[in-house]
mmCIF file of C-alpha atoms in Angstrom:
data_model
loop_
_atom_site.group_PDB
_atom_site.id
_atom_site.type_symbol
_atom_site.label_atom_id
_atom_site.label_comp_id
_atom_site.label_asym_id
_atom_site.label_seq_id
_atom_site.Cartn_x
_atom_site.Cartn_y
_atom_site.Cartn_z
ATOM 1 C CA MET A 1 6.662 -5.909 7.820
ATOM 2 C CA ALA A 2 7.128 -8.875 5.539
ATOM 3 C CA SER A 3 10.663 -10.076 5.892
ATOM 4 C CA THR A 4 13.351 -8.754 3.621
ATOM 5 C CA ALA A 5 14.016 -12.262 2.346
ATOM 6 C CA SER A 6 10.391 -12.761 1.281
ATOM 7 C CA TYR A 7 10.311 -9.854 -1.146
ATOM 8 C CA ASP A 8 13.930 -10.307 -2.139
ATOM 9 C CA GLU A 9 12.988 -13.742 -3.444
ATOM 10 C CA ILE A 10 10.151 -12.467 -5.644
ATOM 11 C CA ALA A 11 11.539 -9.070 -6.720
ATOM 12 C CA ASP A 12 12.398 -10.113 -10.275
ATOM 13 C CA TRP A 13 9.049 -11.866 -10.753
ATOM 14 C CA TYR A 14 7.213 -8.870 -9.291
ATOM 15 C CA GLU A 15 8.894 -6.404 -11.644
ATOM 16 C CA THR A 16 8.876 -8.424 -14.857
ATOM 17 C CA GLU A 17 5.719 -10.542 -14.578
ATOM 18 C CA PHE A 18 3.294 -9.449 -11.871
ATOM 19 C CA LEU A 19 3.218 -5.760 -12.776
ATOM 20 C CA ASN A 20 2.811 -6.496 -16.461
ATOM 21 C CA ARG A 21 0.172 -9.227 -16.461
ATOM 22 C CA PRO A 22 -3.311 -8.331 -17.734
ATOM 23 C CA ARG A 23 -6.059 -7.993 -15.124
ATOM 24 C CA ALA A 24 -9.817 -7.874 -15.306
ATOM 25 C CA GLY A 25 -11.462 -4.777 -13.856
ATOM 26 C CA THR A 26 -9.565 -2.094 -11.971
ATOM 27 C CA GLY A 27 -8.088 -1.636 -8.550
ATOM 28 C CA ASP A 28 -6.704 -5.176 -8.339
ATOM 29 C CA GLY A 29 -3.079 -4.253 -7.815
ATOM 30 C CA HIS A 30 -2.018 -3.091 -11.273
ATOM 31 C CA PRO A 31 -0.185 0.204 -10.875
ATOM 32 C CA LEU A 32 -2.052 1.955 -13.693
ATOM 33 C CA SER A 33 -5.403 1.391 -11.979
ATOM 34 C CA LEU A 34 -4.268 3.352 -8.916
ATOM 35 C CA ASP A 35 -3.405 6.646 -10.582
ATOM 36 C CA VAL A 36 -6.933 8.012 -10.266
ATOM 37 C CA LEU A 37 -6.833 7.460 -6.491
ATOM 38 C CA LEU A 38 -3.537 9.321 -6.210
ATOM 39 C CA ASN A 39 -5.031 12.098 -8.317
ATOM 40 C CA ASP A 40 -8.145 12.396 -6.175
ATOM 41 C CA LEU A 41 -6.710 11.965 -2.690
ATOM 42 C CA LEU A 42 -3.138 13.277 -2.937
ATOM 43 C CA GLY A 43 -3.599 15.625 -5.857
ATOM 44 C CA GLU A 44 -1.167 18.143 -7.236
ATOM 45 C CA GLY A 45 1.434 19.608 -4.937
ATOM 46 C CA SER A 46 5.066 20.468 -4.478
ATOM 47 C CA GLY A 47 7.869 19.400 -2.223
ATOM 48 C CA THR A 48 8.974 15.962 -1.120
ATOM 49 C CA CYS A 49 6.523 13.071 -1.005
ATOM 50 C CA LEU A 50 7.729 9.961 0.812
ATOM 51 C CA GLU A 51 6.489 6.622 -0.490
ATOM 52 C CA ILE A 52 6.496 4.169 2.403
ATOM 53 C CA GLY A 53 7.081 0.650 1.115
ATOM 54 C CA CYS A 54 7.965 1.882 -2.357
ATOM 55 C CA GLY A 55 8.844 -1.575 -3.683
ATOM 56 C CA THR A 56 10.252 -1.230 -7.177
ATOM 57 C CA GLY A 57 9.256 2.435 -7.412
ATOM 58 C CA ILE A 58 6.481 2.098 -9.950
ATOM 59 C CA HIS A 59 4.515 5.113 -8.668
ATOM 60 C CA ALA A 60 7.391 7.596 -8.857
ATOM 61 C CA ASP A 61 6.599 8.892 -12.334
ATOM 62 C CA HIS A 62 2.991 9.600 -11.451
ATOM 63 C CA LEU A 63 3.959 11.410 -8.261
ATOM 64 C CA ARG A 64 6.255 13.590 -10.348
ATOM 65 C CA ALA A 65 3.434 14.229 -12.816
ATOM 66 C CA LEU A 66 1.421 15.604 -9.894
ATOM 67 C CA GLY A 67 4.272 17.997 -9.073
ATOM 68 C CA TRP A 68 5.780 16.119 -6.122
ATOM 69 C CA THR A 69 9.401 15.092 -5.637
ATOM 70 C CA PRO A 70 9.196 11.412 -4.683
ATOM 71 C CA ILE A 71 11.576 9.564 -2.381
ATOM 72 C CA GLY A 72 11.123 5.978 -1.269
ATOM 73 C CA VAL A 73 11.737 3.660 1.654
ATOM 74 C CA ASP A 74 11.506 -0.114 1.570
ATOM 75 C CA LEU A 75 12.811 -3.083 3.538
ATOM 76 C CA SER A 76 13.754 -5.218 0.539
ATOM 77 C CA GLY A 77 17.129 -4.536 -1.044
ATOM 78 C CA ARG A 78 16.244 -6.510 -4.154
ATOM 79 C CA MET A 79 13.109 -4.444 -4.745
ATOM 80 C CA LEU A 80 15.148 -1.287 -4.252
ATOM 81 C CA ARG A 81 17.534 -2.295 -7.039
ATOM 82 C CA TYR A 82 14.675 -1.553 -9.412
ATOM 83 C CA ALA A 83 13.352 1.408 -7.441
ATOM 84 C CA GLY A 84 16.749 3.122 -7.404
ATOM 85 C CA GLU A 85 16.417 3.691 -11.139
ATOM 86 C CA ARG A 86 13.151 5.553 -10.592
ATOM 87 C CA LEU A 87 13.589 7.668 -7.452
ATOM 88 C CA PRO A 88 15.974 8.281 -4.521
ATOM 89 C CA VAL A 89 15.584 5.428 -2.032
ATOM 90 C CA ALA A 90 16.702 4.210 1.370
ATOM 91 C CA GLN A 91 16.539 0.700 2.786
ATOM 92 C CA ALA A 92 14.754 0.881 6.128
ATOM 93 C CA ASP A 93 11.933 -0.537 8.213
ATOM 94 C CA ALA A 94 8.746 1.482 7.788
ATOM 95 C CA GLY A 95 8.328 1.383 11.563
ATOM 96 C CA GLN A 96 11.553 3.383 11.951
ATOM 97 C CA LEU A 97 11.689 5.854 9.105
ATOM 98 C CA PRO A 98 15.061 7.561 8.544
ATOM 99 C CA VAL A 99 13.398 10.967 8.275
ATOM 100 C CA ARG A 100 13.426 13.984 10.602
ATOM 101 C CA ASP A 101 10.387 14.889 12.670
ATOM 102 C CA GLY A 102 7.934 17.227 10.981
ATOM 103 C CA SER A 103 9.933 17.550 7.782
ATOM 104 C CA LEU A 104 7.624 16.382 4.970
ATOM 105 C CA PRO A 105 4.490 17.810 3.364
ATOM 106 C CA ALA A 106 3.218 14.453 2.108
ATOM 107 C CA ALA A 107 3.594 10.688 2.363
ATOM 108 C CA VAL A 108 1.858 7.773 0.663
ATOM 109 C CA ALA A 109 1.604 4.027 1.203
ATOM 110 C CA VAL A 110 0.331 2.228 -1.889
ATOM 111 C CA MET A 111 -0.756 -1.424 -1.761
ATOM 112 C CA VAL A 112 1.594 -2.281 1.099
ATOM 113 C CA HIS A 113 -0.302 -2.244 4.410
ATOM 114 C CA THR A 114 -0.969 -6.006 4.303
ATOM 115 C CA ASP A 115 2.810 -6.526 4.126
ATOM 116 C CA MET A 116 3.217 -4.729 7.451
ATOM 117 C CA PRO A 117 2.018 -6.644 10.537
ATOM 118 C CA ARG A 118 2.812 -3.552 12.627
ATOM 119 C CA TYR A 119 0.965 -1.115 10.384
ATOM 120 C CA PRO A 120 -0.275 1.018 13.317
ATOM 121 C CA GLU A 121 3.414 1.747 14.082
ATOM 122 C CA VAL A 122 3.920 2.728 10.453
ATOM 123 C CA LEU A 123 1.031 5.172 10.665
ATOM 124 C CA ARG A 124 2.507 6.728 13.794
ATOM 125 C CA GLU A 125 5.830 7.087 11.996
ATOM 126 C CA ALA A 126 4.086 8.740 9.052
ATOM 127 C CA VAL A 127 2.537 11.272 11.429
ATOM 128 C CA ARG A 128 5.905 11.876 13.074
ATOM 129 C CA VAL A 129 7.670 12.790 9.823
ATOM 130 C CA LEU A 130 4.827 14.932 8.450
ATOM 131 C CA ARG A 131 4.774 18.642 9.122
ATOM 132 C CA SER A 132 1.640 20.224 10.539
ATOM 133 C CA GLY A 133 -1.050 20.091 7.908
ATOM 134 C CA GLY A 134 0.851 17.388 6.014
ATOM 135 C CA VAL A 135 -1.078 14.780 4.055
ATOM 136 C CA PHE A 136 -0.902 10.995 4.268
ATOM 137 C CA VAL A 137 -2.606 8.858 1.619
ATOM 138 C CA HIS A 138 -3.192 5.151 2.153
ATOM 139 C CA ILE A 139 -4.178 2.995 -0.821
ATOM 140 C CA GLY A 140 -4.566 -0.675 -0.008
ATOM 141 C CA VAL A 141 -6.442 -3.868 -0.717
ATOM 142 C CA HIS A 142 -10.026 -3.519 0.436
ATOM 143 C CA PRO A 143 -10.373 -5.139 3.876
ATOM 144 C CA CYS A 144 -13.981 -6.162 3.230
ATOM 145 C CA PHE A 145 -13.668 -7.711 -0.219
ATOM 146 C CA SER A 146 -10.037 -8.829 -0.570
ATOM 147 C CA GLY A 147 -8.134 -11.245 1.632
ATOM 148 C CA GLY A 148 -7.607 -14.897 2.417
ATOM 149 C CA PHE A 149 -11.360 -15.180 3.072
ATOM 150 C CA ALA A 150 -12.384 -13.707 -0.325
ATOM 151 C CA ASP A 151 -12.566 -15.719 -3.543
ATOM 152 C CA ARG A 152 -12.318 -13.254 -6.426
ATOM 153 C CA GLY A 153 -12.121 -15.911 -9.135
ATOM 154 C CA ASP A 154 -15.418 -14.614 -10.543
ATOM 155 C CA LEU A 155 -15.633 -10.829 -10.291
ATOM 156 C CA GLU A 156 -19.375 -11.008 -10.962
ATOM 157 C CA ALA A 157 -19.884 -13.062 -7.793
ATOM 158 C CA VAL A 158 -17.114 -12.583 -5.230
ATOM 159 C CA VAL A 159 -17.446 -15.189 -2.492
ATOM 160 C CA ILE A 160 -16.818 -14.027 1.099
ATOM 161 C CA ARG A 161 -16.096 -16.951 3.397
ATOM 162 C CA PRO A 162 -15.599 -16.919 7.199
ATOM 163 C CA GLY A 163 -12.349 -15.235 8.205
ATOM 164 C CA TYR A 164 -12.983 -11.524 7.763
ATOM 165 C CA LEU A 165 -13.162 -10.975 11.523
ATOM 166 C CA ASP A 166 -9.824 -12.707 12.105
ATOM 167 C CA GLY A 167 -6.983 -10.213 11.824
ATOM 168 C CA ARG A 168 -4.110 -12.522 10.970
ATOM 169 C CA TRP A 169 -1.304 -13.307 8.561
ATOM 170 C CA THR A 170 -2.058 -15.857 5.853
ATOM 171 C CA LYS A 171 -0.854 -17.184 2.521
ATOM 172 C CA ALA A 172 -4.326 -18.397 1.601
ATOM 173 C CA SER A 173 -5.367 -17.056 -1.797
ATOM 174 C CA TRP A 174 -7.856 -17.765 -4.549
ATOM 175 C CA THR A 175 -5.061 -17.438 -7.131
ATOM 176 C CA ASP A 176 -1.464 -18.558 -7.521
ATOM 177 C CA LYS A 177 -0.740 -15.551 -9.754
ATOM 178 C CA GLY A 178 -0.614 -12.955 -6.984
ATOM 179 C CA VAL A 179 1.604 -11.874 -4.114
ATOM 180 C CA ARG A 180 -0.283 -13.259 -1.101
ATOM 181 C CA ASP A 181 0.346 -16.928 -1.911
ATOM 182 C CA LYS A 182 4.085 -16.236 -2.207
ATOM 183 C CA VAL A 183 4.916 -13.970 0.747
ATOM 184 C CA GLY A 184 1.699 -13.910 2.763
ATOM 185 C CA ALA A 185 -0.385 -10.966 3.905
ATOM 186 C CA THR A 186 -1.802 -9.552 7.135
ATOM 187 C CA HIS A 187 -5.529 -8.861 7.230
ATOM 188 C CA TRP A 188 -6.927 -5.826 9.052
ATOM 189 C CA PRO A 189 -10.717 -5.719 9.522
ATOM 190 C CA LEU A 190 -12.079 -2.311 8.575
ATOM 191 C CA PRO A 191 -12.717 -0.964 12.119
ATOM 192 C CA GLU A 192 -9.192 -1.917 13.258
ATOM 193 C CA LEU A 193 -7.697 -0.240 10.207
ATOM 194 C CA LEU A 194 -9.644 2.984 10.679
ATOM 195 C CA HIS A 195 -8.958 3.081 14.412
ATOM 196 C CA ALA A 196 -5.232 2.773 13.674
ATOM 197 C CA PHE A 197 -5.438 6.018 11.681
ATOM 198 C CA LEU A 198 -7.255 7.791 14.494
ATOM 199 C CA ASP A 199 -4.930 6.429 17.161
ATOM 200 C CA ALA A 200 -1.941 7.682 15.160
ATOM 201 C CA GLY A 201 -3.367 11.197 15.359
ATOM 202 C CA LEU A 202 -4.540 11.644 11.778
ATOM 203 C CA THR A 203 -7.651 13.577 10.873
ATOM 204 C CA LEU A 204 -9.519 11.528 8.264
ATOM 205 C CA ASP A 205 -10.524 13.708 5.342
ATOM 206 C CA ARG A 206 -11.587 11.597 2.376
ATOM 207 C CA PHE A 207 -12.222 8.010 1.307
ATOM 208 C CA ALA A 208 -12.460 6.252 -2.046
ATOM 209 C CA GLU A 209 -12.918 2.767 -3.436
ATOM 210 C CA SER A 210 -11.726 1.265 -6.689
ATOM 211 C CA GLY A 211 -12.534 -1.892 -8.584
ATOM 212 C CA ALA A 212 -15.536 -3.217 -10.428
ATOM 213 C CA PRO A 213 -18.063 -4.604 -9.945
ATOM 214 C CA THR A 214 -16.916 -5.273 -6.346
ATOM 215 C CA PRO A 215 -14.327 -2.888 -4.864
ATOM 216 C CA ALA A 216 -10.836 -4.338 -4.490
ATOM 217 C CA VAL A 217 -9.120 -1.217 -3.163
ATOM 218 C CA LEU A 218 -9.850 1.177 -0.298
ATOM 219 C CA ALA A 219 -8.117 4.560 -0.189
ATOM 220 C CA ILE A 220 -7.936 6.924 2.779
ATOM 221 C CA LYS A 221 -6.639 10.485 3.032
ATOM 222 C CA GLY A 222 -5.556 11.760 6.418
ATOM 223 C CA THR A 223 -4.061 15.041 7.574
ATOM 224 C CA LYS A 224 -1.749 15.799 10.478
ATOM 225 C CA PRO A 225 -3.508 18.447 12.590
ATOM 226 C CA ARG A 226 -1.978 21.908 12.626
#
């Protein structure tokens, strides 16, 4: 995962500026643009839903609106200072979740997989803590159209440069208003990302994209086999 210090240093900016700045289109990281994906892939339910990499806890209210009881885990203590006002939280590495085996009906990871260089380990941990038939929903930046290789300065003509095939960490970004240029991000080409879900033991159920006119977000719903 991105180091604790990295997100600790930008926590105040993230909460007060990044989340509140206007954005063109949808699916570009603004929390309000992600609600429809949570509606469609997670849906209404009951019981505890773990948000892996909860950050400042901005999705807690919407999870509650769907009937879930959200709890959160994140590596950054400074981000959790904000999150603690929104949901119960624990400071922990997503690769070692402080949760019992087979104890949860649902888990989500929203716009965080590029912060986690060991994301396949995170997926295996998600499967471990889910009960049989439990649901995991991944919502993340689109591996094909967002990354250090993608210039999204003009949404009508997104420029894809060489680099998509290189799964690596980078701080390269088309904008200085986002997160990647401040803390960096790990890129996962689409086949590697999907294989990580399969290797973790998830059954892939549904997919969705968000953003216009070129998708900026890819969402995946997986289920732990019964």
